GROMACS .gro file of C-alpha atoms in nm:
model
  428
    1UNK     CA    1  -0.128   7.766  -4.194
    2UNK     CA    2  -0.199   7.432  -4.380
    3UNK     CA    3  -0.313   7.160  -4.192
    4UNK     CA    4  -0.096   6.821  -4.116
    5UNK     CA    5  -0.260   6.483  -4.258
    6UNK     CA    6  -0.488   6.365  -4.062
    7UNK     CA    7  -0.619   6.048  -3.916
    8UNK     CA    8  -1.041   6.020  -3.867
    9UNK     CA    9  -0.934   6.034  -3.486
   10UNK     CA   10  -0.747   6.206  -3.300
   11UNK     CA   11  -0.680   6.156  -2.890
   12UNK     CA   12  -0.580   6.403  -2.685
   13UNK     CA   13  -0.408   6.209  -2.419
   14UNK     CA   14  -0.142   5.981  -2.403
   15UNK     CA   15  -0.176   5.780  -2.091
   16UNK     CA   16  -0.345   5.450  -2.025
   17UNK     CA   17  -0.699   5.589  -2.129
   18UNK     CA   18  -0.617   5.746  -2.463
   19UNK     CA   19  -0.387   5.465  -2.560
   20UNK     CA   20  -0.632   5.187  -2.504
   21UNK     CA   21  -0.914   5.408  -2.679
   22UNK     CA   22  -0.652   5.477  -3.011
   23UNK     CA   23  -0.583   5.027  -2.969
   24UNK     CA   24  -0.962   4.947  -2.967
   25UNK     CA   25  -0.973   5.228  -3.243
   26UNK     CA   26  -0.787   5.028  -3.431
   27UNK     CA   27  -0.874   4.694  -3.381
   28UNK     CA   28  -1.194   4.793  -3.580
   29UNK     CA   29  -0.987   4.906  -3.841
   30UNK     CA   30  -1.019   5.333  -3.797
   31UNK     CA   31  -0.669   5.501  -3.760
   32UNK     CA   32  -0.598   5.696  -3.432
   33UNK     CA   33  -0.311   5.985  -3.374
   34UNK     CA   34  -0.244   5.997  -2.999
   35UNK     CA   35  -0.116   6.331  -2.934
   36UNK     CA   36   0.063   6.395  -2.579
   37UNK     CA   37   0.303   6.696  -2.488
   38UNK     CA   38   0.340   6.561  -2.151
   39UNK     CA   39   0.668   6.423  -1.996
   40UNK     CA   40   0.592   6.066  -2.010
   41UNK     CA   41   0.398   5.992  -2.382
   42UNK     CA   42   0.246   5.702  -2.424
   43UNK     CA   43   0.261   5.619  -2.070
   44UNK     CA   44   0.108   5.947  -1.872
   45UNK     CA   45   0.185   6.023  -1.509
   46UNK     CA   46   0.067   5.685  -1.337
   47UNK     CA   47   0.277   5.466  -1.566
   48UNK     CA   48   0.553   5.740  -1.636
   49UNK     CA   49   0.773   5.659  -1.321
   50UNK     CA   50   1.132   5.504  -1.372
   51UNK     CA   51   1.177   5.414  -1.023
   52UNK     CA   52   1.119   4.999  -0.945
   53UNK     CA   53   0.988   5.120  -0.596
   54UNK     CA   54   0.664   5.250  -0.740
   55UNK     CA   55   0.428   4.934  -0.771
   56UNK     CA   56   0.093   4.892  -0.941
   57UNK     CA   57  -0.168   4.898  -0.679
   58UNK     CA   58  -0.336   4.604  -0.818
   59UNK     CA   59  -0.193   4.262  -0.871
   60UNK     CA   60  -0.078   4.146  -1.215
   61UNK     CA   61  -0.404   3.946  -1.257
   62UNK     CA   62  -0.624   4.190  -1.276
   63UNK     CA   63  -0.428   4.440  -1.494
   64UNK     CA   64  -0.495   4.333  -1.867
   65UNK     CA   65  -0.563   4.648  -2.060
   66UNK     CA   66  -0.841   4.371  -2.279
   67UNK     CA   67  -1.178   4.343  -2.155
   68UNK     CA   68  -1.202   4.004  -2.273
   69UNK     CA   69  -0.884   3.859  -2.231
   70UNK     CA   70  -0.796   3.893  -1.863
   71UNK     CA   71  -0.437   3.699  -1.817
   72UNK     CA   72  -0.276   3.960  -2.110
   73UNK     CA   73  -0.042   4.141  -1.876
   74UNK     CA   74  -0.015   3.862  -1.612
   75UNK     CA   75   0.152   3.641  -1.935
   76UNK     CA   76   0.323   3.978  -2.077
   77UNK     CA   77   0.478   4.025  -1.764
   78UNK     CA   78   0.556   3.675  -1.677
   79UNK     CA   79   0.453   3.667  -1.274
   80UNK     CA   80   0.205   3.503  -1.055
   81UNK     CA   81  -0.146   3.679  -1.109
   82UNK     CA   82  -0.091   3.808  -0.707
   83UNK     CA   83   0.250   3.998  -0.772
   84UNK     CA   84   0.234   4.377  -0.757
   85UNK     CA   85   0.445   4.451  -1.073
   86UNK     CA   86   0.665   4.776  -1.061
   87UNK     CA   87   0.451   5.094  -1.230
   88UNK     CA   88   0.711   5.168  -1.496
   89UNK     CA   89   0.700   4.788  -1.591
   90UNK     CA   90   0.312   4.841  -1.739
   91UNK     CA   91   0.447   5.172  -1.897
   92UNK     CA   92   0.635   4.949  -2.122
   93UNK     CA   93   0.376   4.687  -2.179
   94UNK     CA   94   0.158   4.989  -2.290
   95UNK     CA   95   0.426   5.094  -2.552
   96UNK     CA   96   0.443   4.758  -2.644
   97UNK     CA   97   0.041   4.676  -2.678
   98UNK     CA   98   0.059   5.064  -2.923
   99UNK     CA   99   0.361   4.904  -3.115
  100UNK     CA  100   0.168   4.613  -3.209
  101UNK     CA  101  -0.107   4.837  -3.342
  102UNK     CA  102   0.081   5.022  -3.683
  103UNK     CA  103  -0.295   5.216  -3.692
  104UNK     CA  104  -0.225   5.409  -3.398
  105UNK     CA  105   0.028   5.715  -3.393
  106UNK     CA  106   0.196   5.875  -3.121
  107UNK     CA  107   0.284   6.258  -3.153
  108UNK     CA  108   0.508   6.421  -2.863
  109UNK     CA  109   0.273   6.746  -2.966
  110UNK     CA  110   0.058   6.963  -2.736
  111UNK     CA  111  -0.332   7.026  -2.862
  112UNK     CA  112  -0.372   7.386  -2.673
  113UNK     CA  113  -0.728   7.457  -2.862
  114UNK     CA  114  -0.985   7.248  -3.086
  115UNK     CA  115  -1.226   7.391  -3.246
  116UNK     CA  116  -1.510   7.346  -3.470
  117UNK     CA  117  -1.428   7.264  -3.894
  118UNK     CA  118  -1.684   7.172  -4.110
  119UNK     CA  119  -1.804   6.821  -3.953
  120UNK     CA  120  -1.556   6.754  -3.801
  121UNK     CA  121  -1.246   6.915  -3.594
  122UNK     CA  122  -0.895   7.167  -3.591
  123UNK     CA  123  -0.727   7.154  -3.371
  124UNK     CA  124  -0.405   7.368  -3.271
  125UNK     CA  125  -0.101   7.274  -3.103
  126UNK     CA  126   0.141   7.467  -2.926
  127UNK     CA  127   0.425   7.453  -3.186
  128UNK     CA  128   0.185   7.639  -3.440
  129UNK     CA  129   0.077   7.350  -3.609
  130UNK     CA  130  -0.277   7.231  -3.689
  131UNK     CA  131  -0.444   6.913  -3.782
  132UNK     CA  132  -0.792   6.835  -3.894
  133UNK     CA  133  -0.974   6.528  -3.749
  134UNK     CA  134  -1.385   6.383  -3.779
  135UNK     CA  135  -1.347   6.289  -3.407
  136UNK     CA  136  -1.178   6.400  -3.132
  137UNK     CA  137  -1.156   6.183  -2.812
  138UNK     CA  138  -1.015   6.408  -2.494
  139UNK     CA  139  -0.837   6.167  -2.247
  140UNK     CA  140  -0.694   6.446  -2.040
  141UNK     CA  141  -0.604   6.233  -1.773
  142UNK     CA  142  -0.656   6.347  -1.380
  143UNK     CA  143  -0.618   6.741  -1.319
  144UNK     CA  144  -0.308   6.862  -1.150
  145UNK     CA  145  -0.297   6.920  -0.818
  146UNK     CA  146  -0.389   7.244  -0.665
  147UNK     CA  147  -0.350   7.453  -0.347
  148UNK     CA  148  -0.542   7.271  -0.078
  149UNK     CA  149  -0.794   7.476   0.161
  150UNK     CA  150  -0.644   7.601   0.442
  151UNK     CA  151  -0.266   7.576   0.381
  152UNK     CA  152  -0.246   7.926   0.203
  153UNK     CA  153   0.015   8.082   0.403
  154UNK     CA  154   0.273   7.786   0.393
  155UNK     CA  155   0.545   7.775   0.132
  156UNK     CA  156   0.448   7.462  -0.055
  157UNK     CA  157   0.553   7.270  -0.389
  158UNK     CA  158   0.239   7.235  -0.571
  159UNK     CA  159   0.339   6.972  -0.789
  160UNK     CA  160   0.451   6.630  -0.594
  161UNK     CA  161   0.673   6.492  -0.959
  162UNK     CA  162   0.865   6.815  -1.020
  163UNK     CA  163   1.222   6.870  -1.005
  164UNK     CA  164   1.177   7.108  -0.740
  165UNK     CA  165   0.944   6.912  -0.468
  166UNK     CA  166   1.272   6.663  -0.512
  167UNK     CA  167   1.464   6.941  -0.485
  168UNK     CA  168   1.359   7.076  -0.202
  169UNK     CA  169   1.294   6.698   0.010
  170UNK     CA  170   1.679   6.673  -0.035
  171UNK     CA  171   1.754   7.017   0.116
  172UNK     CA  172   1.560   6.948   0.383
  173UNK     CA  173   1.764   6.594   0.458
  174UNK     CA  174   2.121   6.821   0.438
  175UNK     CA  175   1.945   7.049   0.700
  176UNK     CA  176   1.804   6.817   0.896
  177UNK     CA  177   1.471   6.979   0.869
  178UNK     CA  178   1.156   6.791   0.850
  179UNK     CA  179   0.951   6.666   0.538
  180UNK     CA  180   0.583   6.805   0.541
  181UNK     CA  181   0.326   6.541   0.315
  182UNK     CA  182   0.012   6.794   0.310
  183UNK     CA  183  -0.221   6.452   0.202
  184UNK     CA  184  -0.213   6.097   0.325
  185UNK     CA  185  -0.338   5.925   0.003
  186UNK     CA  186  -0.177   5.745  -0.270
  187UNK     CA  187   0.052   6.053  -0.356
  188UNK     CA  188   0.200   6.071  -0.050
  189UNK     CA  189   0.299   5.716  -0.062
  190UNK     CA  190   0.459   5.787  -0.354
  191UNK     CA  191   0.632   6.048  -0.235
  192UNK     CA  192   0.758   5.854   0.049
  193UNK     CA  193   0.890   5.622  -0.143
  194UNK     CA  194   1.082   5.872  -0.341
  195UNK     CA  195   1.277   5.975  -0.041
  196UNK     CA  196   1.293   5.710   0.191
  197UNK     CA  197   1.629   5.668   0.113
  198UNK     CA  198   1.742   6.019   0.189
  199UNK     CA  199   1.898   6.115   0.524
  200UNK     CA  200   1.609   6.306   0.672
  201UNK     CA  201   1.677   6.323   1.022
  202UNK     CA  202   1.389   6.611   1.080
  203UNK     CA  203   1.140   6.285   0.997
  204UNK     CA  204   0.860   6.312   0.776
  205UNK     CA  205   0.490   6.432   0.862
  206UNK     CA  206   0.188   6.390   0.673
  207UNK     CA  207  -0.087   6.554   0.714
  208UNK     CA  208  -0.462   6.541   0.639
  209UNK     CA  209  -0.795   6.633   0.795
  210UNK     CA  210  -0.857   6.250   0.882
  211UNK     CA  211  -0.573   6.105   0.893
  212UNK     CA  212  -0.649   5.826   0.678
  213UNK     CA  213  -0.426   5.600   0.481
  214UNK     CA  214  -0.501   5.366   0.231
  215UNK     CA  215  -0.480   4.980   0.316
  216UNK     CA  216  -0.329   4.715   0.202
  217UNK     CA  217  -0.409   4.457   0.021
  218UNK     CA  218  -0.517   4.074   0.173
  219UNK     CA  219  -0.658   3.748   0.105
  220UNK     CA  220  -0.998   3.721   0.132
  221UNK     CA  221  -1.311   3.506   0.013
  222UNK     CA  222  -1.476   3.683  -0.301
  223UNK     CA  223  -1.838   3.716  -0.198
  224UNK     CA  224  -1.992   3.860  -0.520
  225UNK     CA  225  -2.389   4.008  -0.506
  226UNK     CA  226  -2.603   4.069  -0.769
  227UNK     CA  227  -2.776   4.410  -0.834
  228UNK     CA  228  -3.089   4.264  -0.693
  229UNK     CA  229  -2.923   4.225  -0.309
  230UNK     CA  230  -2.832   4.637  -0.346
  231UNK     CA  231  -3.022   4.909  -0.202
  232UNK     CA  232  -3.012   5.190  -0.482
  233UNK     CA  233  -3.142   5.491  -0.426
  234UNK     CA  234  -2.984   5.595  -0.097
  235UNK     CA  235  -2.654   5.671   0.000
  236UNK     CA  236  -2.716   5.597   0.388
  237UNK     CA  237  -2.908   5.271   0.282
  238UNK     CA  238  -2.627   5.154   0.096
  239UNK     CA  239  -2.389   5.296   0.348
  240UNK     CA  240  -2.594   5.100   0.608
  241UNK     CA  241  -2.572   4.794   0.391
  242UNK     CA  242  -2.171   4.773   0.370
  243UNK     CA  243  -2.143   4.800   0.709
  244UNK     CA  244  -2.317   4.555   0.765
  245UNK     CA  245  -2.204   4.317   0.491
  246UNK     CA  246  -1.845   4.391   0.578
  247UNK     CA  247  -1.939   4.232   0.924
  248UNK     CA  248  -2.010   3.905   0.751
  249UNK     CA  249  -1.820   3.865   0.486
  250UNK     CA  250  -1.496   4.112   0.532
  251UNK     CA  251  -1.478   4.494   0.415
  252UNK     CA  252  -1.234   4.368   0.173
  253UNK     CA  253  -1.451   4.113   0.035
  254UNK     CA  254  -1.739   4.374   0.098
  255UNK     CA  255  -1.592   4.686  -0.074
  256UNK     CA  256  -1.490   4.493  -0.421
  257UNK     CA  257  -1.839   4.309  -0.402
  258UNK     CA  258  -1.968   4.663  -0.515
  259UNK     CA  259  -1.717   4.694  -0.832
  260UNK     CA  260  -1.951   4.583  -1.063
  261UNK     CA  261  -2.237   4.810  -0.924
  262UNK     CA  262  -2.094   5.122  -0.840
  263UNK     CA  263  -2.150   5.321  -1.169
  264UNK     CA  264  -2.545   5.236  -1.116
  265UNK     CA  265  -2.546   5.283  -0.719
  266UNK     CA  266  -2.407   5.640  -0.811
  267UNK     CA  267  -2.603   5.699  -1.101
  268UNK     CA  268  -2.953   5.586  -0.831
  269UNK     CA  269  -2.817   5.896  -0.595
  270UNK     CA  270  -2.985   6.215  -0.586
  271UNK     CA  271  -2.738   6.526  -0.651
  272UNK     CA  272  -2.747   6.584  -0.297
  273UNK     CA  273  -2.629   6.219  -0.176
  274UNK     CA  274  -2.334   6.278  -0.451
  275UNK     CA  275  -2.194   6.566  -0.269
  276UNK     CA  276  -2.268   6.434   0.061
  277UNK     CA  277  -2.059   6.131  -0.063
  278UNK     CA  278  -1.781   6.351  -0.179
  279UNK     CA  279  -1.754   6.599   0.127
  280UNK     CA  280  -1.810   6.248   0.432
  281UNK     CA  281  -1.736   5.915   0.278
  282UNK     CA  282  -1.559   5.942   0.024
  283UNK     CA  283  -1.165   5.986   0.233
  284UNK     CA  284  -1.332   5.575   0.380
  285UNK     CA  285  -1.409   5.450   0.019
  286UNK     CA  286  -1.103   5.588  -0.072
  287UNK     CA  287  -0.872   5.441   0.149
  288UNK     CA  288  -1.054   5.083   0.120
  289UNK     CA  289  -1.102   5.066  -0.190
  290UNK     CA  290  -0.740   5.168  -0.363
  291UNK     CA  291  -0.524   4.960  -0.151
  292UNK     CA  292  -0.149   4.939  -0.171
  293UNK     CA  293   0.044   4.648  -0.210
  294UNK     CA  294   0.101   4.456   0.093
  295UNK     CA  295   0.489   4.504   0.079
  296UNK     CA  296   0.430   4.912   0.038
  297UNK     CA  297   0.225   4.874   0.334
  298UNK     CA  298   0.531   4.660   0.518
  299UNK     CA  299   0.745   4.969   0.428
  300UNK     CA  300   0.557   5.199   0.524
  301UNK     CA  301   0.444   5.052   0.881
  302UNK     CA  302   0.843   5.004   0.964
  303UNK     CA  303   0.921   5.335   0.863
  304UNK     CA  304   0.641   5.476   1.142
  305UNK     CA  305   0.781   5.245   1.416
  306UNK     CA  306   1.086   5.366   1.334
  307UNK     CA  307   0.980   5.690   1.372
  308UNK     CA  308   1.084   5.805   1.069
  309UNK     CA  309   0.715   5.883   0.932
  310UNK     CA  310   0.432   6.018   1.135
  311UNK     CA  311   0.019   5.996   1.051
  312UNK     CA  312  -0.141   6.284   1.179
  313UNK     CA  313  -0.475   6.421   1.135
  314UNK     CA  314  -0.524   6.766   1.142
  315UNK     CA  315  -0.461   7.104   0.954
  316UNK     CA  316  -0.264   7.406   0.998
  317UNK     CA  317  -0.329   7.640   1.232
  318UNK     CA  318  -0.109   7.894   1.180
  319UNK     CA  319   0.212   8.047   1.174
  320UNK     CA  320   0.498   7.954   1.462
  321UNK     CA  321   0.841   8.156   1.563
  322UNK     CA  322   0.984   7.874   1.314
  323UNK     CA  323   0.729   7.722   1.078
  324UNK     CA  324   0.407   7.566   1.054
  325UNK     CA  325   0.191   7.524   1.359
  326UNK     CA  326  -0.048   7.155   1.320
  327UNK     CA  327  -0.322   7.092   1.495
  328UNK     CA  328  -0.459   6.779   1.544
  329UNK     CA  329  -0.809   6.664   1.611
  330UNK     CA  330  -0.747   6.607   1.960
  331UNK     CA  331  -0.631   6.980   2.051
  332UNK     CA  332  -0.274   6.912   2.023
  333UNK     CA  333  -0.061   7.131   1.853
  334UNK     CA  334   0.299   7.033   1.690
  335UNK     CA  335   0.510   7.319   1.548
  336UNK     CA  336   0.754   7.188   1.223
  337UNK     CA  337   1.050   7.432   1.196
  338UNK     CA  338   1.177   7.514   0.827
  339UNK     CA  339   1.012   7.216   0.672
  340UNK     CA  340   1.048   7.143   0.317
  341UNK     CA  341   0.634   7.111   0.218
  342UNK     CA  342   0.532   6.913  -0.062
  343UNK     CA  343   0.149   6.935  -0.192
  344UNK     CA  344   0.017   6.558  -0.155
  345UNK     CA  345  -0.359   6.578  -0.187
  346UNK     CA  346  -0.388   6.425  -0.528
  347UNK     CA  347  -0.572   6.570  -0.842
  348UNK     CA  348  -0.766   6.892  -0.828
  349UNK     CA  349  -1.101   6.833  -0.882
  350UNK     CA  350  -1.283   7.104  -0.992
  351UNK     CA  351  -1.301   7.114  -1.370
  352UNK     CA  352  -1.387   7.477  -1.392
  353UNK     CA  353  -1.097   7.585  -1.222
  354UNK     CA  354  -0.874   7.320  -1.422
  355UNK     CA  355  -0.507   7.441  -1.474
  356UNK     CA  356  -0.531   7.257  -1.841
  357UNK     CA  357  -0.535   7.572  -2.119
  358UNK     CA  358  -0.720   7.312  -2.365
  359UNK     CA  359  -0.995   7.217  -2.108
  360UNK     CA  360  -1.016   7.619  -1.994
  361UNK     CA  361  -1.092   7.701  -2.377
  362UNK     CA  362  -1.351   7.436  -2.447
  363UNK     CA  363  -1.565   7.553  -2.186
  364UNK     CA  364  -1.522   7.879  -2.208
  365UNK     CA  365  -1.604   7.876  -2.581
  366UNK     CA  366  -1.897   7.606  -2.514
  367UNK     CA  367  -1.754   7.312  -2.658
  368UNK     CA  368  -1.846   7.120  -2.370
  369UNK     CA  369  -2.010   7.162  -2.021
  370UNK     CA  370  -1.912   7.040  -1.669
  371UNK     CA  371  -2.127   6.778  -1.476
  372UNK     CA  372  -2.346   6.887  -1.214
  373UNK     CA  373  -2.059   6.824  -0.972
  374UNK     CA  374  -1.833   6.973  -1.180
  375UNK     CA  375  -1.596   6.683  -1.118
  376UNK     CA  376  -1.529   6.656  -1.534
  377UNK     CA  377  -1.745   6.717  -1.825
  378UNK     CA  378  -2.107   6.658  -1.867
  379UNK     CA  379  -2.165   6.355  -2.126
  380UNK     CA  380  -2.414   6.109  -2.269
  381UNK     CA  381  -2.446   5.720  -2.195
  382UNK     CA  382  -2.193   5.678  -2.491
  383UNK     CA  383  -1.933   5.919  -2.289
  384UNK     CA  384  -2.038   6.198  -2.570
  385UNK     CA  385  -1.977   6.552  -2.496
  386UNK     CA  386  -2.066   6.699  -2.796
  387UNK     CA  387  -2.134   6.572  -3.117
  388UNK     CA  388  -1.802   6.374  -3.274
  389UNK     CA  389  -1.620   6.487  -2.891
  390UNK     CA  390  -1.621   6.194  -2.644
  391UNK     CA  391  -1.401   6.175  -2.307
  392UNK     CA  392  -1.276   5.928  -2.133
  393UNK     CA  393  -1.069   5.822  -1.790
  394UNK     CA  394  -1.149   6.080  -1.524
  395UNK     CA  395  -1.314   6.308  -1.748
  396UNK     CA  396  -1.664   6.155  -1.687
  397UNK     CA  397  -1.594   6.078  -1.327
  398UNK     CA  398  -1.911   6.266  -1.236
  399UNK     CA  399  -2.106   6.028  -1.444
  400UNK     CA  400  -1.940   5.689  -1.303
  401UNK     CA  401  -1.732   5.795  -1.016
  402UNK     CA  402  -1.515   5.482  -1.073
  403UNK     CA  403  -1.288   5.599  -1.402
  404UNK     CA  404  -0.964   5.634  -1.282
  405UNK     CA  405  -0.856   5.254  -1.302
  406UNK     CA  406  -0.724   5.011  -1.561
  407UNK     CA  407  -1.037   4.798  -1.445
  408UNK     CA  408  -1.298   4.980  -1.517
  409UNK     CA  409  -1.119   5.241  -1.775
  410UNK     CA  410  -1.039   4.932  -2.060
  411UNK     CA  411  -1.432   4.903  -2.053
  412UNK     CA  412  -1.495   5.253  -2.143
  413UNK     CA  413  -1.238   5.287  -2.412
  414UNK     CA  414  -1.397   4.951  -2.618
  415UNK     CA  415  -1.692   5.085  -2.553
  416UNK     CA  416  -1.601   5.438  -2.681
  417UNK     CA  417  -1.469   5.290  -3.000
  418UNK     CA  418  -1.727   5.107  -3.061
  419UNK     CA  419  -1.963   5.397  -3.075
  420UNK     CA  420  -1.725   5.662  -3.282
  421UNK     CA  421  -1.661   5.353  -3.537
  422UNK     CA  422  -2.066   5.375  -3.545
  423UNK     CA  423  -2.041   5.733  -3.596
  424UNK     CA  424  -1.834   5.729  -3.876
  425UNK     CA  425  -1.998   5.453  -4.089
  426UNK     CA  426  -2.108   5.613  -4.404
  427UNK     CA  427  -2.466   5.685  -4.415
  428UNK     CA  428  -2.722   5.718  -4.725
   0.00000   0.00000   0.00000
């Protein structure tokens, strides 16, 4: 089959991290196709959402998708730098920011393989089609969520967004049955909010082995440090050290002291402290440092002294005469009887067992390798997997950690442009 024209980039990806990497793309004058199959392109899950009650979890003022011009989206938008803007409101500055751009193209199309041509790329998409491209930049987004450990023998909707989680939340309102949210993170929030308005008169119960939430956001006092005031090297010294730093100065002011640091403090840990971090700390980091918006957190707080949503930490236990037995860390057992359960726990995050065909086939035909933590793929300090194959977003978490944020994600894709626009200057 002949190939379609092709661009000297293409992006696999259409959410925030392939956009910005086609914009920068073009801004140094190289033409970009964006190609995303998903149900939101151009926007990806985060930004996809139509419904005003999803906010961004950071405030307008620290949202531009520029590196270097930081009030973009606060003027775009037209609020205070403090408000928490509605999700699907920087979907459309997104389209907006790839409108302005006539260098980058959007194609609703689904890359299912890539493989090797010449110098440069094929790649094949589900409709049968193929395109040639020099460089291919994978911005795959985070994984989809899996089966969490433990929950096996509970009847569960895998995937919080689909039609049949909703589905199912709304069945469980006309039958006064209860709500199960296996995951008390950011997705369950969501999810909440989703179907707070529903007449669920079983309540909802979420669930996870800590029982942590994340927190809101507050004023504080920056109190910045430089690199020199860290200890690197150690996850329990630098443990040790935000303890006690968030006794002087705040954990709020504490935990975002580190933003500028925390790709090198990860990058100073042994393999060991990594997955020590991963398995202990990282529910605390977690919920401190991706807060919610202070009004989520009013919502949410009146919704559990209303009784209408209860924090519990614990797991299942086992099967009851009606449903579900939980057990929660202090022996107590609560039994939920023909609960609608809807997966919460976030994106997998295990790259070998990714659902993702396209992932599945590069490493199985060694396009690419995972990280040591096998959190995403392996890649260089110019986010190179393989030569003219970069990633970005939460790809290269196990390099950084901190890639899964407009913050620190519109760094990585100027910086990723600015090394494929060096690997495509002529040369000779």
């Amino acid at each position: 089959m002949k190939s379609d024209p092709a661009a000297p980039v293409a992006v696999v990806g259409g959410g925030f991290s392939g956009v910005m990497t086609a914009v920068q793309l073009a801004r140094l004058g190289i033409a970009t196709t964006v190609y995303d199959g998903g149900p939101n392109p151009g926007r990806g899950t985060a930004y996809g959402t139509t419904d005003p009650r999803h906010l961004l979890n950071v405030p307008a003022g620290k949202m531009s998708a520029f590196p270097h011009d930081p009030d973009h989206f606060r003027a775009w938008a037209g609020v205070d730098a403090g408000t928490f803007v509605p999700r699907r409101d920087y979907g459309r500055y997104l389209e907006d920011i790839r409108a302005a751009h006539p260098r980058v193209t959007l194609e609703t199309r689904t890359v299912t393989a890539i493989e090797r041509d010449g110098e440069g790329w094929r790649l094949r998409f589900a409709d049968g089609g193929q395109a040639h491209a020099s460089v291919v930049v994978l911005a795959l987004g985070n994984e989809a969520p899996a089966r969490p450990g433990g929950w096996d023998g509970l009847d569960l909707q895998l995937n919080p967004w689909s039609a049949a989680a909703m589905a199912e939340a709304r069945r469980a309102g006309e039958e006064g049955d209860p709500l199960l949210l296996v995951g008390t993170g950011l997705t369950m929030i969501d999810v909440v909010m989703l179907v707070e308005d529903l007449a669920l008169d079983g309540g909802i119960v979420a669930v996870s082995r800590r029982g942590m939430m994340p927190r809101a956001h507050g004023p504080y006092e920056p109190a910045p440090v430089t690199a020199e005031e860290l200890p690197f090297g150690s996850l329990m010294a630098a443990w040790r050290w935000l303890r006690k730093r968030s006794a002087a100065v705040g954990w709020r002011a504490a935990v975002d002291s580190l933003r500028p640091h925390t790709a090198a403090l990860w990058q100073s840990w042994s393999d060991t402290d990594q997955r020590r971090f991963l398995r202990h700390a990282r529910p605390w980091w977690d919920a401190h440092r991706h807060r919610i918006a202070p009004e989520i957190a009013e919502r949410l707080r009146q919704l559990v002294a209303d009784d209408r949503l209860t924090i519990m930490a614990g797991r299942m236990r086992g099967e009851g005469a009606q449903g579900p037995v939980i057990a929660n860390r202090r022996g107590g057992t609560r039994e939920l009887a023909h609960p609608a359960a809807i997966n919460c726990t976030g994106p997998h995050s295990n790259v070998r067992r990714s659902a993702n065909p396209l992932l599945r086939q590069i490493l199985a035909d060694g396009l690419a390798a995972p990280d040591p933590l096998q959190l995403g793929l392996q890649a260089d300090s110019e986010d190179r997997v393989a030569p003219g194959l970069f990633a970005v977003g939460p790809l290269t978490k196990g390099m950084y950690w901190e890639m899964v944020a407009v913050p620190d994600i519109r760094h990585q894709a100027e910086r990723v442009a600015g090394s494929i626009a060096k690997d495509l200057e002529p040369h000779g």
